[in-house]
Short mmCIF file of C-alpha atoms in Angstrom, two decimals:
data_model
loop_
_atom_site.label_atom_id
_atom_site.label_comp_id
_atom_site.label_asym_id
_atom_site.label_seq_id
_atom_site.Cartn_x
_atom_site.Cartn_y
_atom_site.Cartn_z
CA MET A 148 0.00 0.00 0.00
CA LYS A 149 1.42 3.38 -1.01
CA LEU A 150 0.56 5.99 1.67
CA LYS A 151 0.63 9.47 0.16
CA PRO A 152 -1.82 12.22 -0.71
CA LEU A 153 -4.10 12.42 2.35
CA ALA A 154 -1.91 14.42 4.71
CA ALA A 155 -1.31 17.86 3.19
CA CYS A 156 -4.64 19.52 4.07
CA ALA A 157 -5.39 17.42 7.16
CA LEU A 158 -2.22 18.36 9.00
CA ALA A 159 -3.42 21.94 9.61
CA CYS A 160 -6.84 21.03 11.05
CA MET A 161 -6.31 22.28 14.61
CA VAL A 162 -8.92 24.89 15.60
CA SER A 163 -9.14 27.13 18.65
CA THR A 164 -11.70 25.93 21.18
CA PRO A 165 -13.66 27.64 23.99
CA LEU A 166 -13.23 26.48 27.55
CA LEU A 167 -16.09 24.76 29.37
CA ALA A 168 -17.55 26.11 32.57
CA ASP A 169 -15.45 23.81 34.76
CA ASP A 170 -11.75 24.04 35.51
CA ALA A 171 -9.38 21.68 33.73
CA PRO A 172 -9.50 18.00 34.83
CA PRO A 173 -6.49 16.29 36.45
CA ASN A 174 -3.42 15.24 34.49
CA TYR A 175 -3.28 11.70 33.11
CA PHE A 176 -0.88 9.04 31.85
CA GLY A 177 -1.39 6.62 28.96
CA LEU A 178 0.30 3.34 27.94
CA PHE A 179 -0.48 1.77 24.55
CA GLY A 180 0.59 -1.04 22.30
CA SER A 181 1.15 0.02 18.67
CA TYR A 182 0.83 -1.41 15.18
CA VAL A 183 2.60 0.64 12.47
CA LYS A 184 1.93 0.54 8.71
CA GLN A 185 4.89 2.17 6.97
CA ASP A 186 5.15 3.94 3.63
CA ASP A 187 6.01 1.51 0.80
CA VAL A 188 9.02 3.62 -0.11
CA ARG A 189 10.70 2.35 3.09
CA ALA A 190 10.60 -1.27 1.83
CA ARG A 191 9.92 -2.51 5.38
CA ASP A 192 7.47 -4.88 7.01
CA ASP A 193 4.84 -3.53 9.40
CA GLY A 194 6.14 -2.58 12.85
CA ILE A 195 5.14 -3.42 16.43
CA GLY A 196 5.89 -1.10 19.33
CA ALA A 197 4.65 1.00 22.25
CA HIS A 198 3.43 4.56 22.84
CA LEU A 199 3.46 6.54 26.11
CA ILE A 200 1.66 9.83 26.70
CA TYR A 201 1.43 12.35 29.53
CA GLY A 202 -1.63 14.60 29.28
CA ALA A 203 -2.12 18.04 30.83
CA PRO A 204 -5.72 19.28 30.30
CA LEU A 205 -6.14 22.96 29.47
CA SER A 206 -9.93 22.70 29.94
CA ALA A 207 -12.52 19.93 30.14
CA PRO A 208 -12.32 19.11 26.39
CA LEU A 209 -8.84 20.34 25.44
CA SER A 210 -5.54 18.74 26.53
CA LEU A 211 -1.85 19.07 25.74
CA GLU A 212 -0.22 15.63 25.36
CA LEU A 213 3.48 14.78 25.41
CA GLY A 214 4.17 11.51 23.62
CA LEU A 215 7.08 9.08 23.49
CA PHE A 216 6.86 6.18 21.04
CA GLY A 217 8.93 3.53 19.37
CA HIS A 218 8.69 0.41 17.20
CA THR A 219 10.83 -2.14 15.43
CA SER A 220 10.47 -3.56 11.92
CA LYS A 221 12.50 -5.51 9.40
CA THR A 222 13.62 -4.61 5.91
CA GLU A 223 11.89 -6.69 3.25
CA ALA A 224 15.17 -7.46 1.46
CA THR A 225 17.59 -8.37 4.27
CA GLU A 226 15.29 -9.05 7.28
CA GLU A 227 17.53 -6.67 9.23
CA SER A 228 15.81 -5.14 12.27
CA GLN A 229 15.42 -1.38 12.34
CA ARG A 230 14.32 0.75 15.27
CA THR A 231 12.33 3.97 15.32
CA LEU A 232 11.96 6.34 18.29
CA GLY A 233 9.92 9.52 18.43
CA LEU A 234 9.04 12.36 20.80
CA GLY A 235 6.18 14.76 20.10
CA ILE A 236 3.52 17.07 21.45
CA ASP A 237 -0.17 17.09 20.45
CA LEU A 238 -3.39 18.92 21.19
CA ARG A 239 -6.34 16.58 21.84
CA TYR A 240 -9.97 17.74 21.78
CA LEU A 241 -12.76 15.61 23.31
CA LEU A 242 -16.11 15.41 21.53
CA GLY A 243 -18.32 14.54 24.49
CA PRO A 244 -18.06 13.91 28.26
CA SER A 245 -14.70 12.46 29.32
CA ARG A 246 -16.10 9.09 30.46
CA PHE A 247 -17.19 8.21 26.92
CA ALA A 248 -16.02 10.41 24.07
CA ALA A 249 -14.58 10.54 20.60
CA PHE A 250 -11.61 12.85 20.09
CA VAL A 251 -9.39 14.41 17.45
CA LEU A 252 -5.73 15.31 17.86
CA GLY A 253 -2.83 16.79 15.98
CA GLY A 254 0.69 17.95 16.62
CA THR A 255 4.38 17.77 15.77
CA GLY A 256 7.64 16.19 16.93
CA MET A 257 10.95 14.57 16.00
CA GLN A 258 11.55 10.98 14.94
CA PHE A 259 14.88 9.08 14.97
CA GLU A 260 15.37 6.04 12.73
CA ASP A 261 18.23 3.59 13.36
CA TYR A 262 19.24 1.76 10.19
CA GLY A 263 21.60 -0.71 11.85
CA SER A 264 24.96 -0.56 10.09
CA ALA A 265 24.01 2.68 8.33
CA LYS A 266 23.95 6.05 10.06
CA GLY A 267 20.63 6.87 11.72
CA GLN A 268 18.58 9.90 10.77
CA LEU A 269 16.64 12.48 12.85
CA ALA A 270 13.66 14.04 11.08
CA PRO A 271 10.67 16.26 12.04
CA TYR A 272 7.10 15.08 11.59
CA LEU A 273 3.49 16.25 11.77
CA ASP A 274 0.62 14.00 12.82
CA VAL A 275 -3.18 13.97 13.00
CA GLY A 276 -5.47 11.37 14.52
CA VAL A 277 -8.90 10.30 15.71
CA GLY A 278 -9.97 7.96 18.51
CA LEU A 279 -12.37 6.87 21.23
CA GLN A 280 -12.06 6.60 25.01
CA ALA A 281 -14.40 5.05 27.61
CA GLY A 282 -14.28 4.15 31.30
CA GLY A 283 -14.42 5.56 34.82
CA GLU A 284 -13.04 8.78 36.27
CA GLN A 285 -9.61 7.26 36.96
CA LEU A 286 -9.12 4.41 34.46
CA LYS A 287 -10.20 4.46 30.83
CA LEU A 288 -9.66 2.37 27.70
CA ARG A 289 -8.46 4.38 24.69
CA GLY A 290 -7.99 3.48 21.05
CA GLU A 291 -6.72 5.76 18.28
CA ALA A 292 -5.40 5.91 14.74
CA ARG A 293 -2.72 8.43 13.72
CA TYR A 294 -1.32 9.49 10.37
CA TYR A 295 2.27 10.81 10.23
CA ALA A 296 4.08 12.93 7.65
CA ILE A 297 7.87 12.55 8.17
CA PHE A 298 10.10 15.07 6.44
CA ASP A 299 13.15 12.91 5.67
CA SER A 300 14.61 13.80 2.27
CA GLU A 301 18.10 12.83 3.50
CA THR A 302 17.26 9.13 3.68
CA TYR A 303 14.81 8.97 0.78
CA THR A 304 16.36 11.26 -1.83
CA ASP A 305 13.43 10.95 -4.22
CA GLU A 306 10.86 11.72 -1.54
CA ASP A 307 10.48 14.97 0.42
CA VAL A 308 7.90 13.40 2.75
CA VAL A 309 7.08 9.80 3.73
CA PHE A 310 3.78 8.81 5.33
CA ASP A 311 3.22 6.23 8.09
CA ALA A 312 0.07 5.12 9.91
CA ARG A 313 -0.01 4.04 13.58
CA VAL A 314 -2.84 2.35 15.54
CA ASN A 315 -2.63 2.53 19.36
CA LEU A 316 -4.72 0.64 21.92
CA GLY A 317 -4.24 0.88 25.68
CA VAL A 318 -5.28 2.52 28.96
CA LEU A 319 -5.39 6.02 30.47
CA TYR A 320 -4.89 6.65 34.19
CA SER A 321 -6.06 9.92 35.73
CA PHE A 322 -3.98 11.09 38.70
CA ALA A 323 -6.86 12.63 40.69
CA GLY A 324 -9.89 10.55 39.69
CA ASP A 325 -12.75 11.10 42.12
CA GLU A 326 -11.26 14.02 44.04
CA PRO A 327 -13.99 16.68 44.26
CA ALA A 328 -13.34 20.16 42.94
CA ALA A 329 -14.43 22.77 45.46
CA VAL A 330 -14.61 25.55 42.88
CA GLU A 331 -15.58 25.26 39.24
CA THR A 332 -14.68 28.79 38.23
CA ALA A 333 -11.43 30.63 37.65
CA ALA A 334 -9.48 31.17 40.85
CA ALA A 335 -8.62 34.74 39.93
CA ALA A 336 -11.84 36.11 41.42
CA PRO A 337 -14.55 34.77 43.74
CA ALA A 338 -17.77 33.61 42.07
CA VAL A 339 -20.85 35.77 42.24
CA ASP A 340 -23.00 34.75 45.23
CA ALA A 341 -20.39 32.34 46.54
CA ASP A 342 -21.40 30.43 49.68
CA SER A 343 -18.33 30.42 51.95
CA ASP A 344 -19.88 28.41 54.81
CA SER A 345 -21.88 26.08 52.49
CA ASP A 346 -25.15 26.67 54.32
CA GLY A 347 -27.13 27.21 51.12
CA VAL A 348 -27.42 30.98 51.50
CA PRO A 349 -25.14 33.06 49.19
CA ASP A 350 -22.63 35.37 50.89
CA SER A 351 -24.39 38.43 49.49
CA ARG A 352 -27.46 37.58 51.63
CA ASP A 353 -25.81 35.68 54.49
CA GLU A 354 -26.14 37.59 57.77
CA CYS A 355 -24.29 34.79 59.62
CA PRO A 356 -21.41 33.99 57.23
CA MET A 357 -19.53 31.55 59.52
CA THR A 358 -22.33 29.08 60.34
CA PRO A 359 -20.84 25.73 61.50
CA ALA A 360 -21.34 22.69 59.27
CA GLY A 361 -24.55 20.78 59.89
CA VAL A 362 -26.52 23.66 61.42
CA LEU A 363 -29.94 24.22 59.84
CA VAL A 364 -30.28 27.86 58.75
CA ASP A 365 -33.08 30.19 57.77
CA SER A 366 -33.31 32.40 54.66
CA ARG A 367 -30.87 34.89 56.27
CA GLY A 368 -28.21 32.19 56.69
CA CYS A 369 -28.54 32.17 60.49
CA PRO A 370 -29.27 29.14 62.70
CA ALA A 371 -32.95 28.26 62.47
CA GLU A 372 -33.12 26.60 65.89
CA VAL A 373 -34.48 29.25 68.26
CA PRO A 374 -34.73 28.17 71.92
CA ALA A 375 -37.99 28.93 73.76
CA ALA A 376 -39.53 30.28 70.57
CA PRO A 377 -42.40 32.71 71.21
CA ILE A 378 -45.63 31.94 69.46
CA ASN A 379 -45.04 34.57 66.76
CA ASP A 380 -41.62 33.29 65.70
CA ASP A 381 -41.12 32.22 62.07
CA LEU A 382 -38.81 29.19 62.05
CA ASP A 383 -38.81 28.67 58.28
CA GLY A 384 -38.26 32.37 57.54
CA ASP A 385 -41.14 32.67 55.04
CA GLY A 386 -42.72 35.71 56.73
CA VAL A 387 -45.66 33.81 58.25
CA PRO A 388 -45.52 33.29 62.05
CA ASN A 389 -45.47 29.71 63.27
CA ALA A 390 -48.93 29.96 64.80
CA GLN A 391 -50.45 30.78 61.38
CA ASP A 392 -48.10 28.71 59.21
CA GLU A 393 -49.89 25.67 57.76
CA CYS A 394 -46.73 24.68 55.86
CA PRO A 395 -43.99 25.27 58.48
CA ASP A 396 -41.00 23.90 56.55
CA THR A 397 -41.01 26.08 53.43
CA PRO A 398 -37.49 26.13 51.90
CA PRO A 399 -35.67 29.49 51.69
CA GLY A 400 -36.49 31.57 48.62
CA PHE A 401 -40.02 30.28 47.94
CA LYS A 402 -42.85 32.82 48.05
CA VAL A 403 -45.87 31.79 50.11
CA ASN A 404 -49.45 32.88 50.65
CA ALA A 405 -50.99 34.11 53.89
CA ARG A 406 -51.19 30.53 55.18
CA GLY A 407 -47.43 30.04 54.69
CA CYS A 408 -47.87 27.60 51.78
CA VAL A 409 -46.42 27.72 48.27
CA GLU A 410 -49.25 28.10 45.76
CA GLU A 411 -48.50 30.59 43.02
CA GLU A 412 -46.35 29.74 40.04
CA GLN A 413 -42.79 30.95 40.56
CA THR A 414 -39.15 30.17 39.79
CA VAL A 415 -36.56 29.87 42.56
CA VAL A 416 -32.81 29.52 42.08
CA VAL A 417 -31.89 26.65 44.39
CA LEU A 418 -28.29 25.81 43.43
CA ASN A 419 -25.77 28.28 42.04
CA ASP A 420 -22.31 27.75 40.64
CA VAL A 421 -20.14 25.46 42.81
CA HIS A 422 -22.67 22.93 44.10
CA PHE A 423 -21.58 19.99 41.97
CA GLU A 424 -18.30 18.11 41.99
CA PHE A 425 -15.90 18.68 39.12
CA ASP A 426 -17.22 18.00 35.58
CA SER A 427 -19.95 15.73 36.98
CA ALA A 428 -23.49 15.65 38.32
CA LYS A 429 -22.42 14.53 41.82
CA LEU A 430 -23.84 16.84 44.49
CA THR A 431 -21.52 18.44 47.02
CA GLU A 432 -22.22 18.35 50.75
CA GLY A 433 -23.39 21.96 50.68
CA ALA A 434 -25.88 21.17 47.91
CA ARG A 435 -27.29 18.24 49.89
CA ARG A 436 -27.87 20.50 52.86
CA VAL A 437 -29.82 22.98 50.71
CA LEU A 438 -31.89 20.18 49.18
CA ASP A 439 -32.69 18.70 52.61
CA ARG A 440 -34.62 21.92 53.27
CA VAL A 441 -36.48 21.44 49.99
CA VAL A 442 -37.35 17.88 50.99
CA LEU A 443 -38.90 19.07 54.27
CA GLY A 444 -40.99 21.62 52.40
CA MET A 445 -42.26 19.15 49.84
CA LEU A 446 -43.10 16.52 52.45
CA SER A 447 -45.07 19.09 54.48
CA GLN A 448 -46.95 20.34 51.38
CA ALA A 449 -48.03 17.20 49.52
CA ASP A 450 -49.71 19.00 46.59
CA LEU A 451 -46.57 20.98 45.63
CA ARG A 452 -45.28 20.05 42.15
CA ILE A 453 -42.04 21.43 40.72
CA GLU A 454 -39.90 21.36 37.61
CA ILE A 455 -36.14 20.99 38.18
CA GLY A 456 -34.29 22.94 35.48
CA GLY A 457 -30.55 22.69 34.86
CA HIS A 458 -28.70 25.61 33.27
CA THR A 459 -25.08 26.27 32.18
CA ASP A 460 -23.09 29.18 30.84
CA ALA A 461 -22.31 29.50 27.11
CA LEU A 462 -18.74 28.20 27.20
CA GLY A 463 -18.24 24.87 25.45
CA THR A 464 -20.46 23.24 22.88
CA ASN A 465 -24.23 23.52 23.14
CA ALA A 466 -24.58 19.71 22.92
CA TYR A 467 -22.23 19.16 25.87
CA ASN A 468 -23.90 21.87 27.96
CA LEU A 469 -27.35 20.39 27.31
CA LEU A 470 -26.12 16.99 28.43
CA LEU A 471 -24.40 18.36 31.55
CA SER A 472 -27.44 20.43 32.58
CA GLN A 473 -29.75 17.41 32.14
CA ARG A 474 -27.43 15.18 34.21
CA ARG A 475 -27.30 17.72 37.01
CA ALA A 476 -31.06 18.26 37.06
CA ASN A 477 -31.53 14.46 37.15
CA SER A 478 -29.11 14.27 40.07
CA VAL A 479 -31.21 16.76 42.05
CA ARG A 480 -34.38 14.78 41.27
CA ASP A 481 -32.77 11.51 42.35
CA PHE A 482 -31.70 13.09 45.64
CA LEU A 483 -35.24 14.30 46.41
CA VAL A 484 -36.77 10.93 45.52
CA ASP A 485 -34.21 9.11 47.69
CA ARG A 486 -35.29 11.33 50.61
CA GLY A 487 -38.95 10.34 50.19
CA VAL A 488 -40.44 12.84 47.70
CA ASP A 489 -42.84 11.18 45.24
CA GLY A 490 -41.18 11.22 41.80
CA SER A 491 -44.52 11.96 40.11
CA ARG A 492 -44.39 15.44 41.67
CA LEU A 493 -41.08 16.22 39.94
CA THR A 494 -40.29 16.94 36.30
CA VAL A 495 -36.77 17.47 34.97
CA GLU A 496 -35.44 19.57 32.09
CA GLY A 497 -31.92 20.42 30.96
CA TYR A 498 -31.77 23.83 29.28
CA GLY A 499 -28.02 24.02 28.72
CA GLU A 500 -26.96 27.55 27.81
CA ASN A 501 -30.30 28.57 26.27
CA ASN A 502 -31.81 30.64 29.12
CA PRO A 503 -29.09 32.94 30.51
CA VAL A 504 -29.89 35.37 33.32
CA ALA A 505 -26.64 37.33 32.93
CA ASP A 506 -24.00 38.27 30.37
CA ASN A 507 -21.93 35.25 29.26
CA GLU A 508 -19.08 37.57 28.23
CA THR A 509 -17.98 38.07 31.85
CA GLU A 510 -16.92 35.56 34.51
CA GLU A 511 -19.46 37.04 36.93
CA GLY A 512 -22.23 36.57 34.39
CA ARG A 513 -21.19 33.01 33.57
CA ALA A 514 -21.18 32.16 37.28
CA ARG A 515 -24.79 33.35 37.59
CA ASN A 516 -25.83 31.36 34.54
CA ARG A 517 -24.55 28.07 36.04
CA ARG A 518 -27.55 27.21 38.21
CA VAL A 519 -30.36 24.78 39.03
CA GLU A 520 -33.85 26.29 39.26
CA PHE A 521 -37.08 25.02 40.82
CA THR A 522 -40.24 26.16 39.04
CA VAL A 523 -43.54 25.69 40.88
CA LEU A 524 -46.12 24.10 38.56
CA LYS A 525 -49.88 24.40 38.52
CA ASN A 526 -51.75 21.59 40.23
#
């Protein structure tokens, strides 16, 4: 097989990509076995070898990969073994969530070929490739096919470029797997409405900003347990005194009628910004504490029906953001159902980036757009 004309236009197909809402994932290491189909001009048999990579993600989809590879093959005429070693750097872009995704890559490097008794040759190369990866957060299976253009006119005087193909199959290991990310936004500035004590009340409205973990709070962010409460106290902070409150466990942020119950249609932002673990739909401890208040309210008001809506900012692809918002909304629903809320009272919708509440051109605006909303539905 003569490998030739495909490379010229494909080698330049690296495009700039926007970052997703989350910080970059942890670094990873890959070990692969390789099968190499070499250009016919080399007059060699196919090669067998290995390929190592070290990946440093720049964002959730985009990574910089350093690669070290090598293989051996034999000349067709003399059966003499020849060795090839290479070192290169590539950009890899994931097309989907990291646990199951296709990807494209491309880059450059140097390749050394040892011709046995003849003097070896060092030559630059360009490569492009496609592949698939699947697995858990720490360990994944990855397969890929790469196409190389090696600029070696010294060895092959009648050829300016020779073309090889390499197929790799192996595993990726992520160095930080399940470690939760406490902040999903850039560290340069605090997120809008950050919740420093994780009590479910944003700092901008928190009158008791250092509430200890595990303490139930009211809508002001202060401990809700009031000893020797007078009859006119309002334990759930909805504005209706306990003596008149027919729904005494209303979650913070919900508007109620004179009886203290949620009736009118309304939308309430329940989770903002950093309440999910990194690049996943897994709820953080602070998010669970907020949702425990929602559970109490729904159990005390059995006719309350809500839609759980997931939203993202506009960074990243629309398809990925829709998927992430749906997964996170589903995670909230599953939590409520596990705590005893009837699933028939809950509907779920992932809106992705389609319903922003702030400007996606600023970090502050993007932080506000990453949210989960509860919308009260008509009975």
